[in-house]
mmCIF file of C-alpha atoms in Angstrom:
data_model
loop_
_atom_site.group_PDB
_atom_site.id
_atom_site.type_symbol
_atom_site.label_atom_id
_atom_site.label_comp_id
_atom_site.label_asym_id
_atom_site.label_seq_id
_atom_site.Cartn_x
_atom_site.Cartn_y
_atom_site.Cartn_z
ATOM 1 C CA ALA A 23 -62.604 -25.889 12.369
ATOM 2 C CA GLN A 24 -61.174 -24.534 9.210
ATOM 3 C CA LYS A 25 -63.058 -24.039 6.028
ATOM 4 C CA VAL A 26 -62.288 -22.987 2.504
ATOM 5 C CA THR A 27 -65.056 -21.623 0.331
ATOM 6 C CA GLN A 28 -64.907 -21.275 -3.401
ATOM 7 C CA ALA A 29 -68.313 -19.845 -4.128
ATOM 8 C CA GLN A 30 -67.934 -19.978 -7.908
ATOM 9 C CA THR A 31 -68.646 -23.532 -8.976
ATOM 10 C CA GLU A 32 -68.189 -22.844 -12.682
ATOM 11 C CA ILE A 33 -66.972 -19.874 -14.709
ATOM 12 C CA SER A 34 -67.007 -19.590 -18.464
ATOM 13 C CA VAL A 35 -65.108 -16.862 -20.319
ATOM 14 C CA VAL A 36 -63.978 -16.102 -23.821
ATOM 15 C CA GLU A 37 -60.293 -16.209 -24.608
ATOM 16 C CA LYS A 38 -58.372 -13.036 -23.712
ATOM 17 C CA GLU A 39 -60.820 -12.047 -21.006
ATOM 18 C CA ASP A 40 -59.513 -11.538 -17.485
ATOM 19 C CA VAL A 41 -61.021 -13.795 -14.838
ATOM 20 C CA THR A 42 -60.839 -13.816 -11.055
ATOM 21 C CA LEU A 43 -61.369 -16.929 -8.958
ATOM 22 C CA ASP A 44 -62.497 -16.249 -5.425
ATOM 23 C CA CYS A 45 -61.343 -18.021 -2.284
ATOM 24 C CA VAL A 46 -62.511 -17.235 1.238
ATOM 25 C CA TYR A 47 -61.168 -19.080 4.235
ATOM 26 C CA GLU A 48 -61.869 -19.451 7.925
ATOM 27 C CA THR A 49 -59.303 -20.310 10.557
ATOM 28 C CA ARG A 50 -58.624 -19.605 14.211
ATOM 29 C CA ASP A 51 -54.881 -19.913 13.840
ATOM 30 C CA THR A 52 -52.592 -16.932 13.400
ATOM 31 C CA THR A 53 -50.056 -18.970 11.443
ATOM 32 C CA TYR A 54 -51.369 -20.669 8.354
ATOM 33 C CA TYR A 55 -50.591 -21.137 4.692
ATOM 34 C CA LEU A 56 -52.714 -20.742 1.610
ATOM 35 C CA PHE A 57 -52.296 -22.491 -1.712
ATOM 36 C CA TRP A 58 -53.718 -22.666 -5.191
ATOM 37 C CA TYR A 59 -53.687 -25.821 -7.299
ATOM 38 C CA LYS A 60 -54.707 -26.427 -10.892
ATOM 39 C CA GLN A 61 -56.305 -29.628 -12.159
ATOM 40 C CA PRO A 62 -56.460 -29.686 -15.973
ATOM 41 C CA PRO A 63 -58.727 -32.111 -17.849
ATOM 42 C CA SER A 64 -55.902 -34.679 -17.831
ATOM 43 C CA GLY A 65 -56.483 -35.022 -14.081
ATOM 44 C CA GLU A 66 -53.165 -34.273 -12.420
ATOM 45 C CA LEU A 67 -52.952 -31.733 -9.611
ATOM 46 C CA VAL A 68 -50.431 -28.980 -10.166
ATOM 47 C CA PHE A 69 -49.178 -26.727 -7.382
ATOM 48 C CA LEU A 70 -49.301 -23.038 -8.338
ATOM 49 C CA ILE A 71 -48.511 -20.915 -5.303
ATOM 50 C CA ARG A 72 -48.053 -20.824 -1.526
ATOM 51 C CA ARG A 73 -48.635 -17.784 0.652
ATOM 52 C CA ASN A 74 -48.128 -17.589 4.413
ATOM 53 C CA SER A 75 -50.329 -15.631 6.767
ATOM 54 C CA PHE A 76 -47.656 -13.042 7.504
ATOM 55 C CA ASP A 77 -47.050 -12.097 3.896
ATOM 56 C CA GLU A 78 -49.833 -10.012 2.407
ATOM 57 C CA GLN A 79 -47.914 -8.862 -0.611
ATOM 58 C CA ASN A 80 -49.634 -9.600 -3.865
ATOM 59 C CA GLU A 81 -47.777 -11.811 -6.273
ATOM 60 C CA ILE A 82 -47.619 -11.844 -10.033
ATOM 61 C CA SER A 83 -46.291 -14.638 -12.186
ATOM 62 C CA GLY A 84 -46.763 -14.018 -15.861
ATOM 63 C CA ARG A 85 -50.501 -13.876 -16.531
ATOM 64 C CA TYR A 86 -51.296 -15.112 -13.027
ATOM 65 C CA SER A 87 -51.688 -12.896 -9.991
ATOM 66 C CA TRP A 88 -52.823 -13.493 -6.451
ATOM 67 C CA ASN A 89 -54.431 -11.053 -4.030
ATOM 68 C CA PHE A 90 -54.211 -12.001 -0.342
ATOM 69 C CA GLN A 91 -56.258 -9.907 2.086
ATOM 70 C CA LYS A 92 -56.289 -10.982 5.726
ATOM 71 C CA SER A 93 -58.921 -8.358 6.585
ATOM 72 C CA THR A 94 -61.455 -10.158 4.414
ATOM 73 C CA SER A 95 -59.922 -13.660 4.742
ATOM 74 C CA SER A 96 -59.614 -13.911 1.003
ATOM 75 C CA PHE A 97 -56.975 -15.229 -1.356
ATOM 76 C CA ASN A 98 -58.171 -14.537 -4.875
ATOM 77 C CA PHE A 99 -56.553 -15.658 -8.094
ATOM 78 C CA THR A 100 -56.671 -13.641 -11.314
ATOM 79 C CA ILE A 101 -55.774 -14.851 -14.769
ATOM 80 C CA THR A 102 -55.115 -12.024 -17.191
ATOM 81 C CA ALA A 103 -55.785 -12.510 -20.899
ATOM 82 C CA SER A 104 -57.066 -16.036 -20.408
ATOM 83 C CA GLN A 105 -56.173 -18.793 -22.832
ATOM 84 C CA VAL A 106 -57.833 -22.074 -23.724
ATOM 85 C CA VAL A 107 -55.013 -23.896 -21.925
ATOM 86 C CA ASP A 108 -56.145 -22.254 -18.676
ATOM 87 C CA SER A 109 -59.284 -24.380 -18.737
ATOM 88 C CA ALA A 110 -59.137 -26.473 -15.583
ATOM 89 C CA VAL A 111 -60.510 -26.900 -12.104
ATOM 90 C CA TYR A 112 -58.740 -24.605 -9.670
ATOM 91 C CA PHE A 113 -58.542 -25.439 -5.985
ATOM 92 C CA CYS A 114 -57.760 -23.142 -3.110
ATOM 93 C CA ALA A 115 -56.383 -24.802 0.022
ATOM 94 C CA LEU A 116 -55.545 -23.893 3.597
ATOM 95 C CA SER A 117 -52.888 -25.494 5.792
ATOM 96 C CA GLU A 118 -53.003 -25.375 9.551
ATOM 97 C CA PRO A 119 -52.065 -27.672 12.448
ATOM 98 C CA PHE A 120 -54.103 -30.750 13.163
ATOM 99 C CA ASN A 121 -54.023 -29.719 16.800
ATOM 100 C CA SER A 122 -53.282 -26.390 18.418
ATOM 101 C CA GLY A 123 -49.519 -26.131 18.821
ATOM 102 C CA GLY A 124 -48.989 -29.347 16.932
ATOM 103 C CA SER A 125 -46.304 -29.956 14.344
ATOM 104 C CA ASN A 126 -48.375 -31.932 11.867
ATOM 105 C CA TYR A 127 -50.412 -29.873 9.452
ATOM 106 C CA LYS A 128 -53.425 -30.669 7.355
ATOM 107 C CA LEU A 129 -54.403 -29.256 4.012
ATOM 108 C CA THR A 130 -58.092 -28.479 3.562
ATOM 109 C CA PHE A 131 -59.269 -27.903 0.021
ATOM 110 C CA GLY A 132 -62.153 -25.895 -1.293
ATOM 111 C CA LYS A 133 -64.487 -27.702 -3.651
ATOM 112 C CA GLY A 134 -62.911 -26.099 -6.678
ATOM 113 C CA THR A 135 -63.930 -23.776 -9.499
ATOM 114 C CA LEU A 136 -64.253 -25.144 -13.010
ATOM 115 C CA LEU A 137 -62.910 -22.565 -15.425
ATOM 116 C CA THR A 138 -63.738 -22.961 -19.093
ATOM 117 C CA VAL A 139 -62.023 -20.676 -21.540
ATOM 118 C CA ASN A 140 -63.704 -20.702 -24.926
ATOM 119 C CA PRO A 141 -61.872 -19.773 -28.121
ATOM 120 C CA ASP B 11 -41.810 -32.675 -11.257
ATOM 121 C CA ALA B 12 -41.765 -34.579 -8.001
ATOM 122 C CA GLY B 13 -41.078 -38.264 -8.435
ATOM 123 C CA ILE B 14 -44.331 -39.814 -7.321
ATOM 124 C CA THR B 15 -45.941 -42.852 -8.849
ATOM 125 C CA GLN B 16 -49.149 -44.622 -7.983
ATOM 126 C CA SER B 17 -50.130 -48.155 -8.807
ATOM 127 C CA PRO B 18 -52.369 -49.358 -10.170
ATOM 128 C CA ARG B 19 -53.639 -46.395 -12.163
ATOM 129 C CA HIS B 20 -57.011 -47.998 -12.749
ATOM 130 C CA LYS B 21 -58.753 -50.811 -10.925
ATOM 131 C CA VAL B 22 -62.176 -52.377 -10.986
ATOM 132 C CA THR B 23 -63.029 -54.627 -8.091
ATOM 133 C CA GLU B 24 -66.044 -56.242 -6.529
ATOM 134 C CA THR B 25 -67.730 -55.307 -3.289
ATOM 135 C CA GLY B 26 -66.197 -57.092 -0.332
ATOM 136 C CA THR B 27 -62.773 -57.691 -1.815
ATOM 137 C CA PRO B 28 -59.594 -56.233 -0.313
ATOM 138 C CA VAL B 29 -57.723 -53.641 -2.336
ATOM 139 C CA THR B 30 -54.286 -52.124 -1.839
ATOM 140 C CA LEU B 31 -53.093 -49.000 -3.575
ATOM 141 C CA ARG B 32 -49.420 -48.133 -3.613
ATOM 142 C CA CYS B 33 -47.710 -44.760 -3.591
ATOM 143 C CA HIS B 34 -44.007 -44.633 -4.311
ATOM 144 C CA GLN B 35 -41.773 -41.569 -4.112
ATOM 145 C CA THR B 36 -38.181 -40.969 -5.076
ATOM 146 C CA GLU B 37 -37.901 -37.582 -3.337
ATOM 147 C CA ASN B 38 -37.166 -38.800 0.199
ATOM 148 C CA HIS B 39 -39.921 -36.539 1.555
ATOM 149 C CA ARG B 40 -40.962 -37.116 5.141
ATOM 150 C CA TYR B 41 -44.700 -36.556 4.710
ATOM 151 C CA MET B 42 -47.021 -38.662 2.600
ATOM 152 C CA TYR B 43 -50.786 -38.385 2.234
ATOM 153 C CA TRP B 44 -53.735 -40.220 0.751
ATOM 154 C CA TYR B 45 -56.734 -38.256 -0.519
ATOM 155 C CA ARG B 46 -59.896 -39.176 -2.315
ATOM 156 C CA GLN B 47 -61.555 -36.925 -4.847
ATOM 157 C CA ASP B 48 -65.282 -37.097 -5.464
ATOM 158 C CA PRO B 49 -67.582 -34.792 -7.416
ATOM 159 C CA GLY B 50 -68.931 -32.049 -5.197
ATOM 160 C CA HIS B 51 -66.518 -32.834 -2.375
ATOM 161 C CA GLY B 52 -63.173 -31.715 -3.666
ATOM 162 C CA LEU B 53 -60.213 -33.492 -2.099
ATOM 163 C CA ARG B 54 -60.550 -35.097 1.293
ATOM 164 C CA LEU B 55 -57.726 -36.452 3.411
ATOM 165 C CA ILE B 56 -57.947 -40.147 4.269
ATOM 166 C CA HIS B 57 -54.693 -40.813 6.144
ATOM 167 C CA TYR B 58 -51.284 -39.307 6.322
ATOM 168 C CA SER B 59 -47.799 -40.287 7.435
ATOM 169 C CA TYR B 60 -45.148 -38.124 9.067
ATOM 170 C CA GLY B 61 -42.422 -40.754 9.029
ATOM 171 C CA VAL B 62 -41.728 -44.455 8.727
ATOM 172 C CA LYS B 63 -44.303 -46.319 10.781
ATOM 173 C CA ASP B 64 -45.855 -42.983 11.870
ATOM 174 C CA THR B 65 -49.363 -42.557 10.509
ATOM 175 C CA ASP B 66 -52.563 -40.838 11.538
ATOM 176 C CA LYS B 67 -56.145 -40.489 10.425
ATOM 177 C CA GLY B 68 -57.576 -37.801 8.237
ATOM 178 C CA GLU B 69 -61.176 -36.694 7.905
ATOM 179 C CA VAL B 70 -62.545 -39.716 6.013
ATOM 180 C CA SER B 71 -60.542 -42.645 7.385
ATOM 181 C CA ASP B 72 -63.341 -45.143 8.077
ATOM 182 C CA GLY B 73 -62.896 -48.280 5.996
ATOM 183 C CA TYR B 74 -59.264 -47.506 5.171
ATOM 184 C CA SER B 75 -55.940 -48.456 6.695
ATOM 185 C CA VAL B 76 -52.405 -47.452 5.765
ATOM 186 C CA SER B 77 -48.870 -48.618 6.268
ATOM 187 C CA ARG B 78 -45.464 -47.099 5.751
ATOM 188 C CA SER B 79 -42.553 -49.454 6.297
ATOM 189 C CA LYS B 80 -40.129 -47.507 4.109
ATOM 190 C CA THR B 81 -39.709 -43.802 3.451
ATOM 191 C CA GLU B 82 -40.534 -44.224 -0.195
ATOM 192 C CA ASP B 83 -43.705 -46.320 0.027
ATOM 193 C CA PHE B 84 -47.120 -45.532 1.477
ATOM 194 C CA LEU B 85 -49.831 -48.150 1.076
ATOM 195 C CA LEU B 86 -53.573 -47.588 1.309
ATOM 196 C CA THR B 87 -55.717 -50.642 1.978
ATOM 197 C CA LEU B 88 -59.445 -51.034 1.681
ATOM 198 C CA GLU B 89 -60.054 -54.110 3.807
ATOM 199 C CA SER B 90 -63.450 -54.837 2.272
ATOM 200 C CA ALA B 91 -64.275 -52.517 -0.592
ATOM 201 C CA THR B 92 -67.711 -50.922 -0.798
ATOM 202 C CA SER B 93 -69.385 -49.029 -3.628
ATOM 203 C CA SER B 94 -69.051 -45.805 -1.627
ATOM 204 C CA GLN B 95 -65.287 -46.141 -1.999
ATOM 205 C CA THR B 96 -65.500 -45.743 -5.753
ATOM 206 C CA SER B 97 -63.376 -42.665 -6.252
ATOM 207 C CA VAL B 98 -60.158 -41.229 -7.582
ATOM 208 C CA TYR B 99 -57.371 -41.627 -5.048
ATOM 209 C CA PHE B 100 -54.426 -39.283 -4.954
ATOM 210 C CA CYS B 101 -51.200 -39.687 -3.085
ATOM 211 C CA ALA B 102 -49.225 -36.595 -2.133
ATOM 212 C CA ILE B 103 -45.835 -35.903 -0.616
ATOM 213 C CA GLY B 104 -44.373 -32.947 1.246
ATOM 214 C CA THR B 105 -41.090 -31.841 2.750
ATOM 215 C CA SER B 106 -42.773 -30.395 5.806
ATOM 216 C CA GLY B 107 -46.263 -30.610 7.131
ATOM 217 C CA TYR B 108 -47.233 -27.041 6.342
ATOM 218 C CA TYR B 109 -45.668 -26.421 2.963
ATOM 219 C CA GLU B 110 -47.081 -27.397 -0.415
ATOM 220 C CA GLN B 111 -47.819 -30.981 -1.271
ATOM 221 C CA TYR B 112 -46.996 -32.583 -4.588
ATOM 222 C CA PHE B 113 -49.473 -35.024 -5.997
ATOM 223 C CA GLY B 114 -49.192 -38.298 -7.823
ATOM 224 C CA PRO B 115 -51.139 -39.026 -11.026
ATOM 225 C CA GLY B 116 -54.079 -40.633 -9.221
ATOM 226 C CA THR B 117 -55.732 -44.050 -9.174
ATOM 227 C CA ARG B 118 -59.259 -44.482 -10.433
ATOM 228 C CA LEU B 119 -60.952 -47.183 -8.380
ATOM 229 C CA THR B 120 -64.348 -48.588 -9.243
ATOM 230 C CA VAL B 121 -66.112 -50.911 -6.806
ATOM 231 C CA THR B 122 -68.964 -52.826 -8.435
#
C-alpha cells in the first residue's frame, strides 16, 4: 500500500521568510510520480509540479523549488521569500498503478499542510 | 486552465434523498475522477473512469455510483444520501492515468 505523509499540519511564517514543506512517501513500485498541489482559501486545487521516480534533479520555478531524494523517499517543497499570497493548503501526492503491472493509476494525497504567511 | 465545470456548486439535501453531481469537461481527456475532501482526511478517491462506460471503484466508494455515457460527462450519484456524505466533492480529469490531474471548482454538499 502506498502512503504519503505530510507531518507538518500547520506552518506559520512571516512574509519574506523561507519555508520548507515536507513530504515523505512509501511505495513498492519502481515507477511512480510525485506531485504538489496548492489549495488557496478560495478552494480550488492548483497543480504545481510533477516529478517521476527516475528524475532526481531538483527543480526551481521562481520562488518555488522542489527537492526529490529517493534515498529518503522525500519530495520537499521550498518557498523562498514567502508572500501573503502563498497562504494556502499544500498537498503532496503520489501516483502508482492500482494493480501491479496495471495501466490505470491512482493518486494518493497526503493530508496537506496549511501554510499561513503573515504580513 | 482546464475546462472543467461541476454542477451544482452548492447543494443542501435531506437524508435519504438521491443526489446526482455532474462533472463536465471540454478537454476530451480520457480519465475522469471523483474525490471527496474532508477535514483531516485530505482528498480521497471515490470512483474513476478510464473511458466511456469504463469505471472502477476508488478507496471510499460505498454509497456512491457513477456513470459515464459520454467522454465529457461523469456523473456521481448518491442513491440515498447520509449525513456522513456531507463533504466537498471534486471532479478531476487527466490525459493519462499517471500524469497530473486537473481539478474542477468543487461542489459543497450538505446532507441534513
